[in-house]
Amino acid sequence: MTTRPNVPGEPTQTGTALLETATGAIQSFAPINKIHEHQCAFHFYAYDMTRQVESHHFCSHQNEEMRQCLIYDKPDAEGRLIGVEYMISENLFLALPDEEKPLWHSHEYEVKSGVLFFPGVPGPVQRKALETVTGTYGKTFHFWQVDKGDELPLGLPQLMMSLTRDGQLYDSLAQDIEKRFGICFKTESENRAYMAGPKQGIHPLANGAGKGLMTKLRETDCKPVDTAAASGVV
Amino acid sequence: MTTESSVLTLQVSPSFTTLQQELAAPRTRSFPCRSLAAPPPPPRHLFQIFISFFHLPVYNLRPLFFPFTTDEKEKRKKGSRLQAIMASSDQPSGTIACDAPTPGQPLTMGTQVLDAWAKMMQGMKPIKHIQQHVCTFAMYSHDMTRQIETHHFVTRLNQDFLQCAVYNSDCSSARLIGVEYIVSDRIFEALPPEEQQLWHSHAYEIKAGLWVNPRVPEMMQKVELQNLAKTYGKFWCTWQVDRGDRLPLGAPSLMMSPQAVKLAMVKPELVQKRDEKYSVSSEGLKKSRVEIEEPEWINPNADYWRKVHKGFAIDIEETEMKRMAPFP
């Protein structure tokens, strides 16, 4: 289990904390109030399977076929927001352009192996919810490489992938999660054997089309190009 | 900075393909099916039998039990029939095309029941610590003419660090369009220069009255705004709703903040629209924020485009995956 460095900075001042408690009570948080589901799973970097990250997804439905998730490194008040994931049905995935598909990963193995689970939710309830997840595809970017020990979100967004077969997840990570959440992947996997993945099978272009994918930064012209007109200080 | 190299350039398809056409096309490819024939399902728990009555794929029974919100009324008028879902990369810029609904079937009653159960049973602690809503504006670092209204839902981790889930609106159907991190000047100065170039300053947008905490009296937030004026932000946008993308496509974009330079001034019509919605006046706030001190110094490595008139793009390249097991 990796240790957790503190985010650098002074403790929150009382005045600041009081103000934010007040704003929390006054303001509208409609998009946040729609977040209804906590899923725990593992991601690894799309170019490095050996770097695996425990990921706590807090998800809301845009509709029956699409979820959007905030990803935290821990499910507690000090959890660091490390990334986002979008989950779409097979129907929506199949309509994506072919050049987009490799950025998305399948969820079938994660669900059927028991590794993706809903902490705190009884088995029958979460299995019903997971029936709609097994056939979906996800697109995940992480912005904060906590597994490297980064105290701050440095560098570029990282495309992430998820588990697709046995033998990928480190035993130590699996055992640690099972112990902390009081679950057993093997038992849950047996309970989920009936679930079906994508109707058309896992698309060959998904999961990076089997290749590693890495983000790179490129300096580019900044529109508009007419700098004389654009640079006038107001 | 790296120059453009041969990359797997992931561009949005220039042609529209409707979902119906995609599904109607004869399947000439057989996709390797990784699922073996499933064993017969175990006897179903009573709860599962109960819930299955509510998984009606066509009808959304929610309106029978819950009142419509205005947002939902609009969605139902437009319907959930899937039309063309991909935007062309040459969509006119500067247009906020977020009215088109996200493609997909409406939520079934069964899913809504499950959602409610899950929410009751689960702690959701990180979400409960989101305590601020900020409305402001941002622009794409590679195209400053593309400007968007953003809604940040903010968690403070300590006095020097904030993390924000960014949406394109504050209604319940809002799309999650990215993440912004905000750090104090003290933390920013300790970053390496090449990292600093990915960040932007906040002083101008606060003093110009563009940064607003909707529904919070200005008096309440004066002290905090003084602190925030000295911060720097790093904002990755993962869903380009403004160019009409109905799903999140491509690589994340680096975003920049409004500045006191013509290139980075927010279009008046965007500000006006936002001000009318929240009954605020950016001009009025600008006057009342005159006493907020300018930071003594804004690090010139931030707001990179101001120095060199260049933006940044993210490419996604094929590479060898380091692995210790077969993939996929």
Short mmCIF file of N, CA and C in Angstrom, two decimals, chain B residues 78 91-101 135-138 140 145-151 167-171 174-175 177 239-246 255 266-275 277:
data_model
loop_
_atom_site.label_atom_id
_atom_site.label_comp_id
_atom_site.label_asym_id
_atom_site.label_seq_id
_atom_site.Cartn_x
_atom_site.Cartn_y
_atom_site.Cartn_z
N LYS B 78 -37.61 18.09 -26.40
CA LYS B 78 -36.68 17.74 -27.47
C LYS B 78 -36.66 16.24 -27.70
N GLN B 91 -16.77 22.87 -36.40
CA GLN B 91 -17.98 23.51 -35.90
C GLN B 91 -17.67 24.96 -35.57
N PRO B 92 -18.59 25.92 -35.89
CA PRO B 92 -18.34 27.33 -35.55
C PRO B 92 -17.99 27.49 -34.09
N SER B 93 -17.00 28.31 -33.84
CA SER B 93 -16.56 28.43 -32.46
C SER B 93 -17.37 29.50 -31.76
N GLY B 94 -17.27 29.55 -30.46
CA GLY B 94 -17.89 30.59 -29.65
C GLY B 94 -19.37 30.38 -29.43
N THR B 95 -19.92 29.28 -29.99
CA THR B 95 -21.34 29.04 -29.78
C THR B 95 -21.51 28.03 -28.68
N ILE B 96 -22.30 28.35 -27.68
CA ILE B 96 -22.53 27.38 -26.63
C ILE B 96 -23.67 26.49 -27.07
N ALA B 97 -23.33 25.30 -27.53
CA ALA B 97 -24.36 24.40 -28.07
C ALA B 97 -24.72 23.34 -27.05
N CYS B 98 -24.97 23.75 -25.80
CA CYS B 98 -25.20 22.75 -24.78
C CYS B 98 -26.65 22.39 -24.62
N ASP B 99 -27.51 22.90 -25.50
CA ASP B 99 -28.92 22.58 -25.36
C ASP B 99 -29.22 21.18 -25.84
N ALA B 100 -28.43 20.67 -26.80
CA ALA B 100 -28.70 19.34 -27.31
C ALA B 100 -28.47 18.34 -26.19
N PRO B 101 -29.43 17.45 -25.93
CA PRO B 101 -29.26 16.53 -24.81
C PRO B 101 -28.18 15.50 -25.10
N CYS B 135 -18.97 30.58 -10.59
CA CYS B 135 -19.26 30.70 -12.03
C CYS B 135 -18.27 31.68 -12.62
N THR B 136 -17.58 31.28 -13.63
CA THR B 136 -16.61 32.17 -14.27
C THR B 136 -16.48 31.77 -15.75
N PHE B 137 -15.41 32.19 -16.37
CA PHE B 137 -15.22 31.94 -17.80
C PHE B 137 -13.82 31.42 -18.05
N ALA B 138 -13.70 30.68 -19.15
CA ALA B 138 -12.38 30.17 -19.53
C ALA B 138 -12.31 30.10 -21.05
N TYR B 140 -9.98 28.22 -24.52
CA TYR B 140 -9.06 27.17 -24.91
C TYR B 140 -7.68 27.77 -25.17
N THR B 145 -10.51 32.38 -29.01
CA THR B 145 -11.84 32.86 -29.42
C THR B 145 -12.93 31.93 -28.91
N ARG B 146 -12.57 30.73 -28.55
CA ARG B 146 -13.55 29.79 -28.00
C ARG B 146 -13.59 29.98 -26.49
N GLN B 147 -14.67 30.61 -26.06
CA GLN B 147 -14.78 30.99 -24.65
C GLN B 147 -16.02 30.33 -24.07
N ILE B 148 -15.90 29.85 -22.85
CA ILE B 148 -17.03 29.13 -22.25
C ILE B 148 -17.31 29.64 -20.85
N GLU B 149 -18.59 29.56 -20.49
CA GLU B 149 -18.99 29.81 -19.11
C GLU B 149 -18.75 28.51 -18.34
N THR B 150 -18.14 28.62 -17.18
CA THR B 150 -17.83 27.40 -16.43
C THR B 150 -18.44 27.47 -15.04
N HIS B 151 -18.77 26.31 -14.52
CA HIS B 151 -19.33 26.20 -13.18
C HIS B 151 -18.45 25.25 -12.39
N TYR B 167 -18.35 21.98 -14.50
CA TYR B 167 -19.51 21.63 -15.32
C TYR B 167 -19.82 22.79 -16.27
N ASN B 168 -20.65 22.51 -17.28
CA ASN B 168 -20.99 23.56 -18.25
C ASN B 168 -22.21 24.37 -17.81
N SER B 169 -22.87 23.95 -16.74
CA SER B 169 -23.98 24.73 -16.20
C SER B 169 -24.18 24.30 -14.75
N ASP B 170 -25.16 24.92 -14.09
CA ASP B 170 -25.45 24.49 -12.72
C ASP B 170 -26.80 23.80 -12.62
N CYS B 171 -27.31 23.36 -13.77
CA CYS B 171 -28.57 22.62 -13.68
C CYS B 171 -28.28 21.13 -13.54
N ALA B 174 -26.35 19.16 -16.12
CA ALA B 174 -25.04 19.70 -16.51
C ALA B 174 -24.07 18.59 -16.86
N ARG B 175 -23.19 18.94 -17.81
CA ARG B 175 -22.18 17.97 -18.22
C ARG B 175 -20.88 18.26 -17.47
N ILE B 177 -17.37 18.78 -17.53
CA ILE B 177 -16.50 19.12 -18.66
C ILE B 177 -15.02 19.15 -18.29
N TRP B 239 -14.46 17.69 -22.17
CA TRP B 239 -15.66 17.57 -22.99
C TRP B 239 -15.93 18.92 -23.63
N GLN B 240 -15.71 19.00 -24.95
CA GLN B 240 -15.82 20.28 -25.66
C GLN B 240 -17.25 20.51 -26.11
N VAL B 241 -18.08 20.81 -25.14
CA VAL B 241 -19.51 21.02 -25.39
C VAL B 241 -19.71 22.21 -26.32
N ASP B 242 -18.84 23.20 -26.21
CA ASP B 242 -19.06 24.43 -26.99
C ASP B 242 -18.95 24.22 -28.47
N ARG B 243 -18.22 23.20 -28.92
CA ARG B 243 -18.16 22.95 -30.37
C ARG B 243 -19.21 21.92 -30.78
N GLY B 244 -20.11 21.58 -29.87
CA GLY B 244 -21.23 20.72 -30.22
C GLY B 244 -21.00 19.25 -29.94
N ASP B 245 -19.89 18.88 -29.27
CA ASP B 245 -19.67 17.46 -28.98
C ASP B 245 -20.74 16.96 -28.03
N ARG B 246 -21.47 15.96 -28.45
CA ARG B 246 -22.52 15.44 -27.59
C ARG B 246 -22.02 14.33 -26.68
N MET B 255 -6.93 24.82 -20.63
CA MET B 255 -7.74 26.04 -20.67
C MET B 255 -6.97 27.19 -20.03
N VAL B 266 -13.44 38.45 -22.24
CA VAL B 266 -14.61 37.62 -22.47
C VAL B 266 -15.62 38.41 -23.30
N LYS B 267 -16.22 37.74 -24.25
CA LYS B 267 -17.19 38.41 -25.14
C LYS B 267 -18.34 38.97 -24.32
N PRO B 268 -18.71 40.20 -24.58
CA PRO B 268 -19.74 40.86 -23.76
C PRO B 268 -21.06 40.08 -23.71
N GLU B 269 -21.40 39.44 -24.83
CA GLU B 269 -22.70 38.73 -24.82
C GLU B 269 -22.68 37.53 -23.87
N LEU B 270 -21.51 36.90 -23.69
CA LEU B 270 -21.42 35.78 -22.74
C LEU B 270 -21.59 36.28 -21.31
N VAL B 271 -20.92 37.40 -21.04
CA VAL B 271 -21.01 37.96 -19.69
C VAL B 271 -22.43 38.41 -19.40
N GLN B 272 -23.03 39.04 -20.39
CA GLN B 272 -24.40 39.55 -20.20
C GLN B 272 -25.36 38.41 -19.91
N LYS B 273 -25.24 37.34 -20.67
CA LYS B 273 -26.13 36.19 -20.49
C LYS B 273 -25.98 35.63 -19.08
N ARG B 274 -24.74 35.52 -18.63
CA ARG B 274 -24.49 34.98 -17.29
C ARG B 274 -25.03 35.94 -16.24
N ASP B 275 -24.79 37.23 -16.41
CA ASP B 275 -25.22 38.22 -15.43
C ASP B 275 -26.75 38.23 -15.30
N LYS B 277 -28.79 35.78 -15.89
CA LYS B 277 -29.27 34.54 -15.26
C LYS B 277 -29.17 34.62 -13.74
#
